[in-house]
Short mmCIF file of C-alpha atoms in Angstrom, two decimals:
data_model
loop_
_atom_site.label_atom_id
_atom_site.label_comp_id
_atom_site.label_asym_id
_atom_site.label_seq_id
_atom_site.Cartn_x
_atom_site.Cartn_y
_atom_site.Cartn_z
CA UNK A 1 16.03 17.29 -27.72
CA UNK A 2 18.89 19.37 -25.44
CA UNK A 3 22.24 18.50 -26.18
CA UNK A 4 22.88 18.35 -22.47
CA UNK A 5 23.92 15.22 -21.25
CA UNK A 6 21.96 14.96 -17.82
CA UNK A 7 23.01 12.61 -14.97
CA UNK A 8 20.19 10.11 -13.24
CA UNK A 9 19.79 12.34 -10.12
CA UNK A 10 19.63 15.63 -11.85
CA UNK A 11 16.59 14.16 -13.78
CA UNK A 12 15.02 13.08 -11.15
CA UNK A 13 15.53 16.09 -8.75
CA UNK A 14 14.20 18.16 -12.32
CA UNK A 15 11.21 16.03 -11.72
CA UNK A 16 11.10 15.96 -7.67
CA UNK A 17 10.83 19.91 -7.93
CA UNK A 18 7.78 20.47 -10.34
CA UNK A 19 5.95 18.03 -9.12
CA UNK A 20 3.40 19.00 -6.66
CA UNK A 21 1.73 17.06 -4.05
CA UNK A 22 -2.16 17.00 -4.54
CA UNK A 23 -4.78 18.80 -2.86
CA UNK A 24 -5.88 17.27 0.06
CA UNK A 25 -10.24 16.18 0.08
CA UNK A 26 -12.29 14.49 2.67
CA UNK A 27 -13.04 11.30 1.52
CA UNK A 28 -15.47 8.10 2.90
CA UNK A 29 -13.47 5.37 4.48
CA UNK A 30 -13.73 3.03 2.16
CA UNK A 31 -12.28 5.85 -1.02
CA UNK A 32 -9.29 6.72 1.64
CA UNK A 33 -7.93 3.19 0.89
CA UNK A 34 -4.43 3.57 -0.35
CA UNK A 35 -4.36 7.79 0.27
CA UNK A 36 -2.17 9.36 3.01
CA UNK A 37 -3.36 11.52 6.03
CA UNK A 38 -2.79 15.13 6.29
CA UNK A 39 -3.72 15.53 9.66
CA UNK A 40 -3.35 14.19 13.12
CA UNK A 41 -5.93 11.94 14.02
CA UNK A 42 -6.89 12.22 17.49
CA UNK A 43 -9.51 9.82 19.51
CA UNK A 44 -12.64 10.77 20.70
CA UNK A 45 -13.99 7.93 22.54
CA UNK A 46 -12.54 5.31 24.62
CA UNK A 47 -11.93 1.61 23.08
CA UNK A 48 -13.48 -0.47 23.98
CA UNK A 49 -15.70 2.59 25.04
CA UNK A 50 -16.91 0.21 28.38
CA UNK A 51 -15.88 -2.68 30.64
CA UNK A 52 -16.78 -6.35 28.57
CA UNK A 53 -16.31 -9.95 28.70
CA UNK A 54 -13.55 -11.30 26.26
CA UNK A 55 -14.76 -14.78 27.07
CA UNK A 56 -18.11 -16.61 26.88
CA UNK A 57 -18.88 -17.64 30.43
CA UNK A 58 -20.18 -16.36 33.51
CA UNK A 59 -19.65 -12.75 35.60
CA UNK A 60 -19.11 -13.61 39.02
CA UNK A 61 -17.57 -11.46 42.32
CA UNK A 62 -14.36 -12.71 43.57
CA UNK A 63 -15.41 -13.97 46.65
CA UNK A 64 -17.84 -15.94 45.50
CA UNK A 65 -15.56 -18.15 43.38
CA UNK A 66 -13.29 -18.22 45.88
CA UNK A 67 -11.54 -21.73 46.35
CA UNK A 68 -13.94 -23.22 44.02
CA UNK A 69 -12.78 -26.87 42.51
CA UNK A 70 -13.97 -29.32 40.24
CA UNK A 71 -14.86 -31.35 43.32
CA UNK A 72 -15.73 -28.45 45.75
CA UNK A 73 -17.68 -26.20 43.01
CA UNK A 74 -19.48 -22.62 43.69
CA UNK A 75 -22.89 -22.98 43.15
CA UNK A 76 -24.16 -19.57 42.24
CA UNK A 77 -27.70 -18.36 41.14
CA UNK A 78 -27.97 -17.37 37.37
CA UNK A 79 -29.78 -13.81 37.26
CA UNK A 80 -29.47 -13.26 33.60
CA UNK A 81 -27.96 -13.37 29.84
CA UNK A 82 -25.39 -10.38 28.89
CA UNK A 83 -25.03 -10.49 25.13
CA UNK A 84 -23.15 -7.95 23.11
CA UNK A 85 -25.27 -5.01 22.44
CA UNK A 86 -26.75 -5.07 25.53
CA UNK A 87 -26.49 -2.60 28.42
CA UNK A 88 -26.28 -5.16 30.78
CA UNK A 89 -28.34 -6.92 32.92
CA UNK A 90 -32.24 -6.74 32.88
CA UNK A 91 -34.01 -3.59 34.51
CA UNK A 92 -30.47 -2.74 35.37
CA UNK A 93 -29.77 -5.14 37.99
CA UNK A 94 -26.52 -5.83 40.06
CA UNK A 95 -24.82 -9.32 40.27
CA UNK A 96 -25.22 -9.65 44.08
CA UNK A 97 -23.80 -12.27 46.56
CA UNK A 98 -24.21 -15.48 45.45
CA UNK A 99 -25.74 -14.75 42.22
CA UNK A 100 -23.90 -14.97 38.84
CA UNK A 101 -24.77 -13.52 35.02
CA UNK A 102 -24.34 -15.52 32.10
CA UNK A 103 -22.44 -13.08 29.63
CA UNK A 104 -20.86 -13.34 26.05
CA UNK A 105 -17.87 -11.76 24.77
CA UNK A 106 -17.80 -8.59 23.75
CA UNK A 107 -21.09 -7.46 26.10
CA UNK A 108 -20.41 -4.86 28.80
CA UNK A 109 -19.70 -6.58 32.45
CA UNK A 110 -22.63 -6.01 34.21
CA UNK A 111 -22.95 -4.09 37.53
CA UNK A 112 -21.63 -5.89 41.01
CA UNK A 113 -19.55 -8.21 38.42
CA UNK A 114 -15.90 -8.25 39.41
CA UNK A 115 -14.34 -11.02 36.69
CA UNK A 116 -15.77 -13.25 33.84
CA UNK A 117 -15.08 -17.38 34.11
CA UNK A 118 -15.08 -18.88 31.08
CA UNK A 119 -17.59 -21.53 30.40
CA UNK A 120 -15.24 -24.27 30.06
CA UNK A 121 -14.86 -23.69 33.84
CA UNK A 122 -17.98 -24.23 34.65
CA UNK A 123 -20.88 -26.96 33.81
CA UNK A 124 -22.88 -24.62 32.11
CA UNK A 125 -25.77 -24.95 33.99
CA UNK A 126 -26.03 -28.49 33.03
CA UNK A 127 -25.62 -29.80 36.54
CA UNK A 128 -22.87 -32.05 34.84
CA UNK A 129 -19.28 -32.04 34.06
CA UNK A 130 -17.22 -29.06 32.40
CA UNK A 131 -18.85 -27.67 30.07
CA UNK A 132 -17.34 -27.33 26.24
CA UNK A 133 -19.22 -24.42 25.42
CA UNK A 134 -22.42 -22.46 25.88
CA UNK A 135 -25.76 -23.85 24.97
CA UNK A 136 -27.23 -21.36 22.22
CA UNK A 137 -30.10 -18.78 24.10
CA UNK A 138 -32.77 -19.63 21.26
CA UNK A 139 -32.32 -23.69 22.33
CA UNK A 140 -31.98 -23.04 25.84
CA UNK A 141 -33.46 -19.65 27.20
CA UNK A 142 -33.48 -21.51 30.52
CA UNK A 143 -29.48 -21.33 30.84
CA UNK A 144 -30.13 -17.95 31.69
CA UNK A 145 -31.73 -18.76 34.84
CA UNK A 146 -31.25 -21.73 37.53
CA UNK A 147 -27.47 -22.75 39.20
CA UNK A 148 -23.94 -22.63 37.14
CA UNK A 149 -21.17 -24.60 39.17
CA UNK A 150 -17.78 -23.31 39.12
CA UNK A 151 -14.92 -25.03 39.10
CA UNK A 152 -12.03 -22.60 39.43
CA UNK A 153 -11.52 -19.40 41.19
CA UNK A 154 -10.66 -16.42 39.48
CA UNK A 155 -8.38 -13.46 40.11
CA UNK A 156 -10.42 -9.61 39.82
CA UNK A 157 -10.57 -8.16 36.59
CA UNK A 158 -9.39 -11.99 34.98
CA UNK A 159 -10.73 -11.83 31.45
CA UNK A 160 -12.17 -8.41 31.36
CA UNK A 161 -11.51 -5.60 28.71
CA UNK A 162 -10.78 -2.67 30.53
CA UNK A 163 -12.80 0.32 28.88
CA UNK A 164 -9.57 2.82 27.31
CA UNK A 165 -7.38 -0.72 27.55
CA UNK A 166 -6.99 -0.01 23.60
CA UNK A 167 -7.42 3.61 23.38
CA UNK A 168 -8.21 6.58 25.55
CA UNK A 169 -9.96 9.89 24.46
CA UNK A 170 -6.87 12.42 23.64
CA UNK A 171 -4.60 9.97 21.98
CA UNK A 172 -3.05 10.17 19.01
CA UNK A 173 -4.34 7.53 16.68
CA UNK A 174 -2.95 7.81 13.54
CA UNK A 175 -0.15 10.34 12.80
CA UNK A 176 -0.05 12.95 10.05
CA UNK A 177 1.43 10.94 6.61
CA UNK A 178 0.67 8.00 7.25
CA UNK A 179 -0.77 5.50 4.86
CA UNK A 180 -3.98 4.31 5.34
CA UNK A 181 -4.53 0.80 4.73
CA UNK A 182 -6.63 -1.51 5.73
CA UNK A 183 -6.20 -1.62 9.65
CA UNK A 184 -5.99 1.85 9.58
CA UNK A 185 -9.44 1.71 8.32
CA UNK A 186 -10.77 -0.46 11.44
CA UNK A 187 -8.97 1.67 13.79
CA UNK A 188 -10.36 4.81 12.19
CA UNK A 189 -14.06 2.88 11.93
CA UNK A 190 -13.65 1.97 15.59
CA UNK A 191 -13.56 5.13 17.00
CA UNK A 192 -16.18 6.58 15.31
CA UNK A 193 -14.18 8.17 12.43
CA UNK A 194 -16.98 7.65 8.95
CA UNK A 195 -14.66 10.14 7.04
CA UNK A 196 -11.07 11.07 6.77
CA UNK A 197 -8.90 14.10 5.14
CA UNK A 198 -6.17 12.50 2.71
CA UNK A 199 -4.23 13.64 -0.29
CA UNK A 200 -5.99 11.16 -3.33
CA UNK A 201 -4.69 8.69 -5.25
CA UNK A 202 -2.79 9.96 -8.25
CA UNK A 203 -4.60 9.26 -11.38
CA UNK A 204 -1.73 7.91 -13.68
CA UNK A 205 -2.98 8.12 -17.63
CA UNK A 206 -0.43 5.14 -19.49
CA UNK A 207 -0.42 5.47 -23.06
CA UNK A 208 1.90 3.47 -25.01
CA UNK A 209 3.18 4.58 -28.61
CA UNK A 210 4.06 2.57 -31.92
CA UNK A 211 2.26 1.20 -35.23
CA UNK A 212 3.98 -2.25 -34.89
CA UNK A 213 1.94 -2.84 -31.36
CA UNK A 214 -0.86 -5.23 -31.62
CA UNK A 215 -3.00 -5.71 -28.35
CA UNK A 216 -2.50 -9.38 -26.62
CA UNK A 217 -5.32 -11.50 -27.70
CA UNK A 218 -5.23 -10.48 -31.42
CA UNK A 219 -3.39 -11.64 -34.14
CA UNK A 220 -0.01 -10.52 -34.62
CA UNK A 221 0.51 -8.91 -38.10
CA UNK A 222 3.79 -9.15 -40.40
CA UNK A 223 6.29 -6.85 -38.40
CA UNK A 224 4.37 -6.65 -35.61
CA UNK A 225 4.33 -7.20 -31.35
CA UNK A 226 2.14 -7.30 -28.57
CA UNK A 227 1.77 -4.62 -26.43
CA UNK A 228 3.64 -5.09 -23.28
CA UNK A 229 4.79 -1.92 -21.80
CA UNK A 230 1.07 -0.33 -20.75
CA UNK A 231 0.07 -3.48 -19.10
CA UNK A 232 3.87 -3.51 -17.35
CA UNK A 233 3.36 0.38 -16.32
CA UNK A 234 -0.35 0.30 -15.47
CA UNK A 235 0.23 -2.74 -13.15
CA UNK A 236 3.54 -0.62 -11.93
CA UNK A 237 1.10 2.62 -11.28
CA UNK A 238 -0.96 0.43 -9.05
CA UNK A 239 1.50 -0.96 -7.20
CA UNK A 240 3.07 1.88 -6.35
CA UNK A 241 -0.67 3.51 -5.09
CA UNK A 242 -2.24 5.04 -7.86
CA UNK A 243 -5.47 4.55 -9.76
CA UNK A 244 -4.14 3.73 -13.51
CA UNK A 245 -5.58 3.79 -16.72
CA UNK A 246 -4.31 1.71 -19.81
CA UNK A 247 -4.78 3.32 -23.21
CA UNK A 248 -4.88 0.85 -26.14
CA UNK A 249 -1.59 1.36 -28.37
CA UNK A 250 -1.42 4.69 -30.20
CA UNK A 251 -0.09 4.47 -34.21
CA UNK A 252 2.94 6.33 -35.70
CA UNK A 253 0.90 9.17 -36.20
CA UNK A 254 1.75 13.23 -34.22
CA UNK A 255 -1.74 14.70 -34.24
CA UNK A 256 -3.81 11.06 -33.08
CA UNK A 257 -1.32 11.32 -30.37
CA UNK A 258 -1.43 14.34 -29.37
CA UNK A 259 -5.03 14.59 -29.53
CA UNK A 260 -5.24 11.29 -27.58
CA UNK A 261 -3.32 12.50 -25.01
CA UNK A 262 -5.16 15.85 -24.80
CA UNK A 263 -8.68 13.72 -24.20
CA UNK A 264 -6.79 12.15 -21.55
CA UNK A 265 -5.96 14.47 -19.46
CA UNK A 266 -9.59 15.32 -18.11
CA UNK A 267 -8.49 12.15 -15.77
CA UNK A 268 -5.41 12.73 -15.81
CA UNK A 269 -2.75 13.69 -12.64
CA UNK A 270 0.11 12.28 -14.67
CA UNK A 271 0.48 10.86 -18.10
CA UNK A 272 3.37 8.79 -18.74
CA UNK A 273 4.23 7.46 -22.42
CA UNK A 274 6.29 5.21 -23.61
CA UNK A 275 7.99 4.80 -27.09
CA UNK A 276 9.15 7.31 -29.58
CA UNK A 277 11.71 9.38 -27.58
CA UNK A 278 14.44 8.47 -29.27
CA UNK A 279 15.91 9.63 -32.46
CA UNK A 280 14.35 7.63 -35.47
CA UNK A 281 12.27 9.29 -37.94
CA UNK A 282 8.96 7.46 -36.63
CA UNK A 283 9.36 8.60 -33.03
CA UNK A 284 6.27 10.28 -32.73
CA UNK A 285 6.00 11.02 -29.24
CA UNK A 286 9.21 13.87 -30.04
CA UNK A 287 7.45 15.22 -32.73
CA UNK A 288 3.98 15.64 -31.27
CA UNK A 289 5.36 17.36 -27.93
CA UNK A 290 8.39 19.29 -28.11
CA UNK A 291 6.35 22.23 -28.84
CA UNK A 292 3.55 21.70 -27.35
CA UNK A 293 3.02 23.94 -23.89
CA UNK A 294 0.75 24.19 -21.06
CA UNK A 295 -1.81 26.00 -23.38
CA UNK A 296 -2.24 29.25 -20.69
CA UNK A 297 1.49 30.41 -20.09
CA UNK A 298 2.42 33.55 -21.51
CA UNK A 299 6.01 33.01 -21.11
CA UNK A 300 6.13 29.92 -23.12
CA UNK A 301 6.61 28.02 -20.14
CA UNK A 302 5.77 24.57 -19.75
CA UNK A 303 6.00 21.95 -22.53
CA UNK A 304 8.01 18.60 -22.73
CA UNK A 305 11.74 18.58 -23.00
CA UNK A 306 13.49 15.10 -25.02
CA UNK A 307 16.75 14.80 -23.05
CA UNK A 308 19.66 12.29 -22.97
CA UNK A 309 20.48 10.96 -19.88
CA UNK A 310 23.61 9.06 -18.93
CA UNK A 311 22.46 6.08 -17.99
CA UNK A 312 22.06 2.45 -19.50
CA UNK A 313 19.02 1.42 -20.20
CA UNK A 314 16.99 4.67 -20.49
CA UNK A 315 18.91 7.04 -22.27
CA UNK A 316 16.47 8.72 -23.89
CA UNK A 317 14.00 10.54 -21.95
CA UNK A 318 10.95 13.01 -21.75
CA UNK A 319 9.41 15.57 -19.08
CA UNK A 320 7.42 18.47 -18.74
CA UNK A 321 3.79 19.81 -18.34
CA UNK A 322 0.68 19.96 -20.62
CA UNK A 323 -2.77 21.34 -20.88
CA UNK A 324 -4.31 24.16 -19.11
CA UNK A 325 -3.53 22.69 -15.68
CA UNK A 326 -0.11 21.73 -16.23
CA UNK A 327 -0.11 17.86 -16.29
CA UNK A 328 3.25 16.57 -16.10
CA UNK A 329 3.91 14.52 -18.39
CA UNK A 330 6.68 11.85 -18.81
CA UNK A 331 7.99 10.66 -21.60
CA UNK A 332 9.79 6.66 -21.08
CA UNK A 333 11.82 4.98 -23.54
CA UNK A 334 9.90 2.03 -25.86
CA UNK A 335 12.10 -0.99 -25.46
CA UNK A 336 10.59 -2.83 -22.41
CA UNK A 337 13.52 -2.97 -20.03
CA UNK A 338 14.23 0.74 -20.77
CA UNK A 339 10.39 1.72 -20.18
CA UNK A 340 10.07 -0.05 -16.58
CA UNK A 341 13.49 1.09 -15.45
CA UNK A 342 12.75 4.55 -15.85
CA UNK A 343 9.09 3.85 -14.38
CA UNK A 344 11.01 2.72 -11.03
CA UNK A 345 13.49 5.70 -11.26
CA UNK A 346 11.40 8.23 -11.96
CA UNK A 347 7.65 7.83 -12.20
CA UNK A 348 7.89 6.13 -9.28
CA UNK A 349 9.12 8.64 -7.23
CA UNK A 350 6.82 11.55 -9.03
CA UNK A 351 3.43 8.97 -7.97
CA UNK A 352 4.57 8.95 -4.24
CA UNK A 353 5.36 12.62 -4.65
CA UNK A 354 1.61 13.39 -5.71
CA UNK A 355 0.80 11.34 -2.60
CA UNK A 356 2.64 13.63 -0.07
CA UNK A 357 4.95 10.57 1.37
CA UNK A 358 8.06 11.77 2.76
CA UNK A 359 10.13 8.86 1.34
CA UNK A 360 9.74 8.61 -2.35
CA UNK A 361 12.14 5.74 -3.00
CA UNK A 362 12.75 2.71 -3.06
CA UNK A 363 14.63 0.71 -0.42
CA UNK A 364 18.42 0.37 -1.11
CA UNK A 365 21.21 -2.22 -0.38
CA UNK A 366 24.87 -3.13 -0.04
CA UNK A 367 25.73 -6.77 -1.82
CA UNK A 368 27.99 -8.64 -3.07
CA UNK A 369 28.13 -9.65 -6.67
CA UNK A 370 27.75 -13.46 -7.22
CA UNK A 371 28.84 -13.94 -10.62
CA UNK A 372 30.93 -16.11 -12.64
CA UNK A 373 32.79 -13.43 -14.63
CA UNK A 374 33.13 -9.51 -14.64
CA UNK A 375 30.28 -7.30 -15.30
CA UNK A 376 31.44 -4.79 -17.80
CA UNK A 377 29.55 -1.09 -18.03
CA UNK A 378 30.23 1.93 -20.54
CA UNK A 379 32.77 4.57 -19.07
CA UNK A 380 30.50 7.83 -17.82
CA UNK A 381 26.93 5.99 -17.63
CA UNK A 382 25.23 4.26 -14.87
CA UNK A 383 24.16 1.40 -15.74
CA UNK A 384 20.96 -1.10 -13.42
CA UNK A 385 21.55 -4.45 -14.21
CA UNK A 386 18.65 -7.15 -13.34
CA UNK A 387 19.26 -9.20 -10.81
CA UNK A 388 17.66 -11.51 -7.94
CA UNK A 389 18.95 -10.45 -4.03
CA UNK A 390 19.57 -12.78 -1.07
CA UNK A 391 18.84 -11.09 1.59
CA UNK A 392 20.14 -13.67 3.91
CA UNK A 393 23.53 -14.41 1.75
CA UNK A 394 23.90 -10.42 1.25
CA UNK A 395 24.39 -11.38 -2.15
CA UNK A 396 22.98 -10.46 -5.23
CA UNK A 397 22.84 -12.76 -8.84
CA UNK A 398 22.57 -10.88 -12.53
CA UNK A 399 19.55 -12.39 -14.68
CA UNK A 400 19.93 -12.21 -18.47
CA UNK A 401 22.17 -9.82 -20.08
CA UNK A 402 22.14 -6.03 -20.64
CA UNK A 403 19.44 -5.82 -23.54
CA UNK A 404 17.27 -3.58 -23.35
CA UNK A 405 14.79 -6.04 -24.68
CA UNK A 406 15.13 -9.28 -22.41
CA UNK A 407 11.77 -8.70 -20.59
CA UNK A 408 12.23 -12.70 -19.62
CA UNK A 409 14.66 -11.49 -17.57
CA UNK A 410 12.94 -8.72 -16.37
CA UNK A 411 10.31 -10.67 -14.97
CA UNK A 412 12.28 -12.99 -13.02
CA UNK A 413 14.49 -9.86 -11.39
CA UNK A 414 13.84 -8.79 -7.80
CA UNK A 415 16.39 -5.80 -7.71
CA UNK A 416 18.47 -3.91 -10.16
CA UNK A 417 21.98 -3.80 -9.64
CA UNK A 418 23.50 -0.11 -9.88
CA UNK A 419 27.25 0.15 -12.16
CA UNK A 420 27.95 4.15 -11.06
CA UNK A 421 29.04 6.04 -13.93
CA UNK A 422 33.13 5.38 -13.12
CA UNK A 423 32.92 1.86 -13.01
CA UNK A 424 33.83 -0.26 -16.04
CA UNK A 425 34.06 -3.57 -14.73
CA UNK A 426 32.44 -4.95 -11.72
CA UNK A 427 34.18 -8.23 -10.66
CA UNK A 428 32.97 -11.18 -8.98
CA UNK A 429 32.50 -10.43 -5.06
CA UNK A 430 32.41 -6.76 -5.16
CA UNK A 431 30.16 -4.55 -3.15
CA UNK A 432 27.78 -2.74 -5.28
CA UNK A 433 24.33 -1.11 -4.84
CA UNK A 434 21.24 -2.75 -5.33
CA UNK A 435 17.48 -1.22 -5.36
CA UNK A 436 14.94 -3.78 -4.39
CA UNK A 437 11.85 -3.92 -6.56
CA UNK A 438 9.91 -6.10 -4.27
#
């Protein structure tokens, strides 16, 4: 381990600057879920790509409805049914004077057509009253034929989708970086896009380290705990947008981890441990990496350096590269509090970096502390503090203490409360940062 003390920032900008955004692939819609765009995505056809109804009723011309009234209806000739999918009318014929086409939303306005009424405004053919709605074609093929009454007039182009309305052929649909997410998929779908060039989602390997962890679900052992920290960081991976993978709880032994990580990294764009960084003589994680490299450098390049950091929790921390195509690897503190800390600080960042998004961090605030006495923080470390925000207050509210340990806490946090380095006591009503986690 260096003897170098680092600060939080020059850690992470270590980490900022090795770590590579992934090749970019063409990928199915459906797989670019969760990726980000590397290109411009411009339209190609018009949407909606043609004039249609967005009502259930009846396309009529203008003058024909003029005036019309409950008590003074239009009485037009039906010609014909509509339906989406269609091309429009039968044989390709015109809605003339007088004549009217019964049409459903979504289908393409029909030739002659100059507005859709809506069926409510009309007796549906019945020869009665307004109607509620349309009689289904498969119980009443003859409402496609005979006289419709109107009972309102209609203004030109009144509830019709103009074809381009949405988009036109030469726009820009969907910058360059942006994340594509579910309506990004419909747009994409809806103008004819099947596939889509993306950087993938990282695959983030989470091994945790330690002979005393016992998976949840088993019985615990004399000495022993569950295993909290890969479920915490796998779930955290996600979240963030990667595809994780949990690896069951490695033993206090150098060469089953190392060889466990080494059969990771086949799936593997970044492994991140946690446990055994520190200094005790069963910190494994030290021992099976510090001299490992990246397998192929001739310079000795690569490999994992143990450094202190001045920060509180998370002092002791790991990074570099393995294997043959330089994996980087990070190395997080055991204690739980410590481990997802440094995942938000730093792992964080490196999974959004692998993604190709501009902004790697997380969104920041000024609030005041709401406390009943003085927060207190070692001289020369910066210390994150749980703690739940009011947004609407400005405020935010410490939860538990500063243990490294109080995952209760942890779980009822929202933000983390930031001490800088020269600050030894925080009183009640100052100003400090705060990084929301949610």
């Amino acid at each position: 381990m260096s003897s170098t003390i680092w600060s939080v920032d020059e850690h992470l900008d270590d980490i900022l600057a090795a770590v590579r955004p992934l090749e970019p692939i063409e990928l199915q819609l459906p797989d670019a879920q969760g990726c980000v765009l590397v290109e411009d995505v411009v339209v190609e056809v018009a949407l909606p790509p043609f004039d249609n109804s967005s009502m259930d009723g009846y396309a009529v011309r203008i003058s024909d409805v003029e005036g019309a009234t409950e008590e003074f209806p239009a009485v037009l000739t039906v010609i014909g049914d509509v339906a989406a999918g269609d091309g429009g009318l039968a044989d390709g014929r015109s809605v003339g004077p007088g004549e009217a086409a019964r049409i459903m939303t979504g289908a393409p306005l029909p030739a002659g057509a100059e507005a859709v009424v809506p069926v409510e405004w009309t007796d549906g053919g019945t020869g009665g009253g307004p109607a509620a709605a349309m009689r289904a074609h498969s119980e009443s093929p003859e409402g496609a034929s005979g006289e419709v009454r109107i009972h309102r007039s209609v203004k030109p182009r009144a509830h019709v989708r103009a074809r381009g309305s949405d988009v036109q052929p030469g726009d820009l649909a969907l910058r360059a970086g942006s994340v594509v997410g579910p309506p990004q998929i419909g747009l994409l779908a809806a103008i004819g896009r099947s596939t889509v060039r993306v950087r993938p989602r990282p695959r983030v390997v989470v091994l945790s380290t330690g002979s005393e962890l016992a998976q949840p679900g088993e019985e615990l052992g004399a000495g022993q705990i569950y295993d909290s920290n890969s479920f915490a960081l796998t779930a955290a991976a996600r979240d963030a947008g990667a595809i994780a993978y949990r690896v069951p709880a490695v033993a206090d032994d150098a060469e089953t981890l190392r060889a466990t990580i080494e059969d990771q990294l086949i799936r593997a764009d970044i492994v991140v441990t946690t446990g055994g960084v520190s200094v005790g003589a069963y910190d494994v994680v030290k021992e099976a990496l510090s001299s490992v490299g990246d397998g192929d450098d001739e310079d000795g390049a690569g490999g994992v350096d143990f450094r202190k950091l001045a920060m509180q929790p998370g002092k002791p921390q790991g990074f570099g590269s393995i294997g043959p195509d330089h994996t980087p690897l990070m190395a997080l503190p055991g204690n739980p509090v410590s481990s997802y800390v440094s995942f938000e600080l730093f792992v964080r960042p490196a999974i959004l970096t692998l993604m190709g998004l501009p902004d790697v961090h997380r969104p920041r605030a000024q609030a005041v502390l709401s406390t009943d006495e003085a927060l207190s923080s070692p001289s020369g470390k910066r210390q994150f503090l749980r703690g739940t925000y009011d947004a609407e207050a400005g405020t935010v509210t410490p939860v538990g203490g500063p243990g490294s340990h109080l995952i209760a806490a942890l779980a009822q946090a929202d933000a983390l409360i930031v001490l800088p380095e020269d600050v030894t006591s925080a009183e009640p009503g100052t100003r400090t940062e705060v990084i929301l986690l949610r």
